[in-house]
Amino acid sequence: MTIRELIDTGEFEIIHVGERTDRSITKPFCCDLLSIAMGKAPEGCAWVTVMGNMNTLAVASLTDAACVILAEGVAPDEAAKQKAIEQNITVMKTGLPIFEAALLIEKRLSHEDA
Amino acid sequence: MKTLEYDLHIHSCLSPCGDDDMTPGNIVGMAALKGLEVIAVTDHNSCKNCPAVLHFAEKFGILAIPGMELCTSEEVHAVCLFPTLSKAMEFDGYVEKKLIPFPNNVGIFGNQFIYNKEDEAAGTFENLLINSTEISFDGLWDLVRSFGGVMFPAHLDKNANSLLSNLGFVPPDSRFMAAEIRNLNSLPELVRKNPYLERCLILQNSDAHQLGDIKEPGLPLEVEEKSVEGLIAALLKGRSE
């Protein structure tokens, strides 16, 4: 599933559509501590987190995550939105808990494999 | 009772997020121009620009307290201030060993310049300073006290990297006696939800990353003595009735 296809599912509210939306999403990744995500986020992941500040976007860019999904109704602050535009990263949000948001992505990915 | 116009949370160009114009000389010059009497330059996990800051403070005739904004293992930010430069640098050495070793990517996070007493970049710090350390918030008060210093949680009302956003509440065994908030309007609600804060001296600092954001005077702190010791004593004492 590409970023564009995930956007088109309509499951998540769009904050910013970044570049390379034809990239494949490798897997969902859940983590809220940026210092751990920095070393562990898999390349091309859909990173689900409640940490909606600008450093999340910097770490997403550094780890080459495919997109960021803010869960639990968290909205990015203004600085984070600016950073998403600057780094051109796709950011979405949802009211779902982290696990459920990640599970939704996982189901779509495994459905593809089947 | 004497008072001090203060700004105890300022970032220099050593913090990756700090503007490159935030040189020790520029910061102290701007603080003096604004009429501040005491400042603390508190870079993320490092005191390495404090020697230059203290040098310029002496030149400009204002007080400078050597300090650091530590990022705990829970990614809670806490401002740590020390009575002397040597104590601060000892603490700096301790923290450096506890920092997650992850190289800074200048393009993404920004420069980490170390400045000398001529206000020139004399070097850079290679590992990313905004990362967390292996130091937990739990033991931080005792740790900082063992270096003769004082700690207060930074920007309590911020939605990231604050004690309240990251831990959810003030740990009941906490001992800090001062707390920093960004928006004074949020104070009554914060105190209602966290009665611990009733004992705390409430500080408003700029957390400036750019020269223009350094605090304007107007909300001075009461101290017994206009000195670094007097200020640290006030932060240890908490709110006076």
Coordinates of C-alpha atoms in Angstrom, one line a residue, chain B residues 9-216:
Chain B
H9 CA 16.1 29.5 30.4
I10 CA 17.8 30.7 27.3
H11 CA 19.3 28.5 24.5
S12 CA 22.6 29.4 22.7
C13 CA 23.8 28.3 19.3
L14 CA 25.0 25.1 21.0
S15 CA 21.4 23.8 21.1
P16 CA 20.6 22.5 17.6
C17 CA 17.3 24.4 17.7
G18 CA 19.0 27.6 18.9
D19 CA 19.6 30.3 16.2
D20 CA 23.2 30.7 15.0
D21 CA 23.0 34.3 16.2
M22 CA 22.6 33.1 19.8
T23 CA 26.3 33.5 20.6
P24 CA 27.2 33.9 24.2
G25 CA 28.3 37.5 23.5
N26 CA 25.1 38.4 21.7
I27 CA 22.9 36.8 24.4
V28 CA 24.5 38.6 27.3
G29 CA 24.6 41.9 25.3
M30 CA 20.9 41.6 24.5
A31 CA 20.0 40.6 28.1
A32 CA 22.0 43.6 29.4
L33 CA 20.3 45.9 26.9
K34 CA 16.9 44.7 28.0
G35 CA 17.7 45.4 31.6
L36 CA 17.9 41.9 32.9
E37 CA 20.0 41.4 36.0
V38 CA 20.5 37.6 36.0
I39 CA 20.4 35.1 33.1
A40 CA 21.0 31.4 32.7
V41 CA 22.0 30.0 29.3
T42 CA 20.6 26.4 29.5
D43 CA 21.4 24.4 26.4
H44 CA 20.0 20.9 25.9
N45 CA 22.2 18.5 27.9
S46 CA 25.3 20.7 27.7
C47 CA 27.0 23.5 29.7
K48 CA 29.8 23.9 27.1
N49 CA 28.9 27.5 26.2
C50 CA 28.7 28.5 29.9
P51 CA 32.4 29.5 30.2
A52 CA 31.9 32.0 27.4
V53 CA 28.6 33.2 28.8
L54 CA 30.0 33.8 32.3
H55 CA 33.0 35.6 30.7
F56 CA 30.7 38.0 28.9
A57 CA 28.3 38.5 31.8
E58 CA 31.2 39.7 33.9
K59 CA 32.1 42.1 31.1
F60 CA 28.6 43.4 30.8
G61 CA 28.1 43.6 34.5
I62 CA 25.1 41.2 34.9
L63 CA 24.9 37.9 36.7
A64 CA 25.0 34.6 34.8
I65 CA 24.2 31.3 36.4
P66 CA 25.8 28.3 34.6
G67 CA 23.1 25.8 33.7
M68 CA 21.7 23.2 31.4
E69 CA 18.2 22.0 30.2
L70 CA 18.5 18.3 30.9
C71 CA 16.3 15.8 28.9
T72 CA 15.5 12.9 31.2
S73 CA 15.0 9.3 30.1
E74 CA 11.3 10.1 30.0
E75 CA 12.0 13.1 27.8
V76 CA 11.0 15.5 30.5
H77 CA 12.9 18.8 30.3
A78 CA 14.3 20.2 33.5
V79 CA 16.4 23.3 34.0
C80 CA 19.4 22.6 36.2
L81 CA 21.4 25.5 37.7
F82 CA 24.8 25.5 39.5
P83 CA 26.5 27.7 41.9
T84 CA 29.9 27.7 40.1
L85 CA 31.2 27.1 36.6
S86 CA 33.4 24.2 37.8
K87 CA 30.3 22.4 39.4
A88 CA 28.4 23.0 36.1
M89 CA 31.2 21.6 34.0
E90 CA 31.5 18.6 36.3
F91 CA 27.8 18.0 35.8
D92 CA 28.3 18.5 32.0
G93 CA 30.9 15.7 32.0
Y94 CA 28.5 13.4 33.9
V95 CA 25.6 14.1 31.5
E96 CA 27.8 13.6 28.4
K97 CA 28.4 10.0 29.4
K98 CA 24.7 9.5 29.9
L99 CA 23.6 11.0 26.6
I100 CA 22.3 8.6 23.9
P101 CA 25.2 8.6 21.4
F102 CA 23.5 9.5 18.1
P103 CA 25.3 11.8 15.7
N104 CA 23.7 15.2 15.0
N105 CA 22.4 15.7 11.5
V106 CA 23.0 19.4 11.0
G107 CA 20.6 19.6 8.0
I108 CA 17.7 18.4 10.0
F109 CA 18.4 19.5 13.6
G110 CA 20.8 22.5 13.2
N111 CA 24.3 23.5 14.2
Q112 CA 25.8 22.8 17.7
F113 CA 28.5 25.4 18.0
I114 CA 30.8 25.8 21.0
Y115 CA 32.0 29.4 21.4
N116 CA 35.1 30.8 22.9
K117 CA 35.7 34.0 24.9
E118 CA 36.3 36.0 21.7
D119 CA 32.7 35.1 20.7
E120 CA 33.9 32.9 17.9
A121 CA 32.9 29.3 17.0
A122 CA 35.7 27.2 18.4
G123 CA 34.2 23.8 17.7
T124 CA 31.0 21.8 17.4
F125 CA 29.5 19.0 19.5
E126 CA 29.1 15.9 17.3
N127 CA 26.4 13.9 19.0
L128 CA 22.8 15.2 19.0
L129 CA 22.1 17.2 22.2
I130 CA 18.3 17.2 22.1
N131 CA 18.2 13.5 22.7
S132 CA 17.2 12.0 26.0
T133 CA 19.8 10.9 28.6
E134 CA 19.8 7.8 30.8
I135 CA 19.0 10.0 33.8
S136 CA 15.5 9.5 35.2
F137 CA 13.4 12.3 36.5
D138 CA 13.1 10.3 39.8
G139 CA 16.7 10.8 40.9
L140 CA 17.3 14.1 39.3
W141 CA 16.7 16.3 42.3
D142 CA 19.3 14.4 44.4
L143 CA 21.7 14.2 41.5
V144 CA 21.7 18.0 40.9
R145 CA 21.9 18.7 44.6
S146 CA 25.0 16.5 44.8
F147 CA 26.6 19.0 42.4
G148 CA 25.4 21.9 44.7
G149 CA 22.8 22.9 42.2
V150 CA 19.0 23.3 41.9
M151 CA 16.5 21.9 39.4
F152 CA 13.0 22.9 38.3
P153 CA 10.8 21.3 35.6
A154 CA 10.6 23.4 32.4
H155 CA 7.5 24.7 30.6
L156 CA 5.0 22.7 32.7
D157 CA 2.2 23.8 30.5
K158 CA 3.8 22.7 27.2
N159 CA 2.3 19.8 25.3
A160 CA 5.6 18.0 24.8
N161 CA 8.7 17.4 26.9
S162 CA 7.1 18.7 30.1
L163 CA 6.8 16.9 33.4
L164 CA 3.0 17.0 33.1
S165 CA 2.7 16.1 29.4
N166 CA 5.2 13.2 29.6
L167 CA 4.5 11.7 33.1
G168 CA 0.9 12.9 33.4
F169 CA 1.2 14.2 37.0
V170 CA 3.7 15.5 39.5
P171 CA 5.3 12.4 41.1
P172 CA 4.3 12.5 44.8
D173 CA 7.8 12.1 46.0
S174 CA 9.0 15.1 44.1
R175 CA 11.1 17.7 45.9
F176 CA 11.5 20.6 43.4
M177 CA 10.4 23.9 44.9
A178 CA 10.2 26.0 41.7
A179 CA 8.4 25.4 38.4
E180 CA 8.5 27.1 35.1
I181 CA 5.3 27.9 33.1
R182 CA 4.9 29.6 29.8
N183 CA 1.4 31.1 30.1
L184 CA 0.5 32.6 33.5
N185 CA -3.1 32.3 32.6
S186 CA -2.8 28.5 32.8
L187 CA -1.5 28.7 36.4
P188 CA -4.8 28.5 38.4
E189 CA -5.9 25.4 36.4
L190 CA -2.5 23.8 36.7
V191 CA -2.4 24.3 40.5
R192 CA -6.0 23.0 40.8
K193 CA -5.0 19.8 39.1
N194 CA -1.6 19.6 40.7
P195 CA -1.8 20.9 44.3
Y196 CA 1.9 20.1 44.7
L197 CA 2.6 23.3 42.8
E198 CA 1.2 25.4 45.7
R199 CA 4.5 25.2 47.4
C200 CA 6.5 26.2 44.2
L201 CA 8.0 29.4 43.2
I202 CA 6.5 30.0 39.8
L203 CA 9.0 31.2 37.2
Q204 CA 8.5 32.7 33.8
N205 CA 11.4 32.3 31.5
S206 CA 11.7 33.0 27.8
D207 CA 13.1 29.6 26.6
A208 CA 14.5 31.9 23.9
H209 CA 16.0 30.3 20.8
Q210 CA 16.3 33.7 19.0
L211 CA 17.8 36.9 20.3
G212 CA 14.6 38.9 20.1
D213 CA 12.8 36.4 22.3
I214 CA 14.9 36.9 25.4
K215 CA 12.6 38.1 28.2
E216 CA 11.7 41.7 28.9

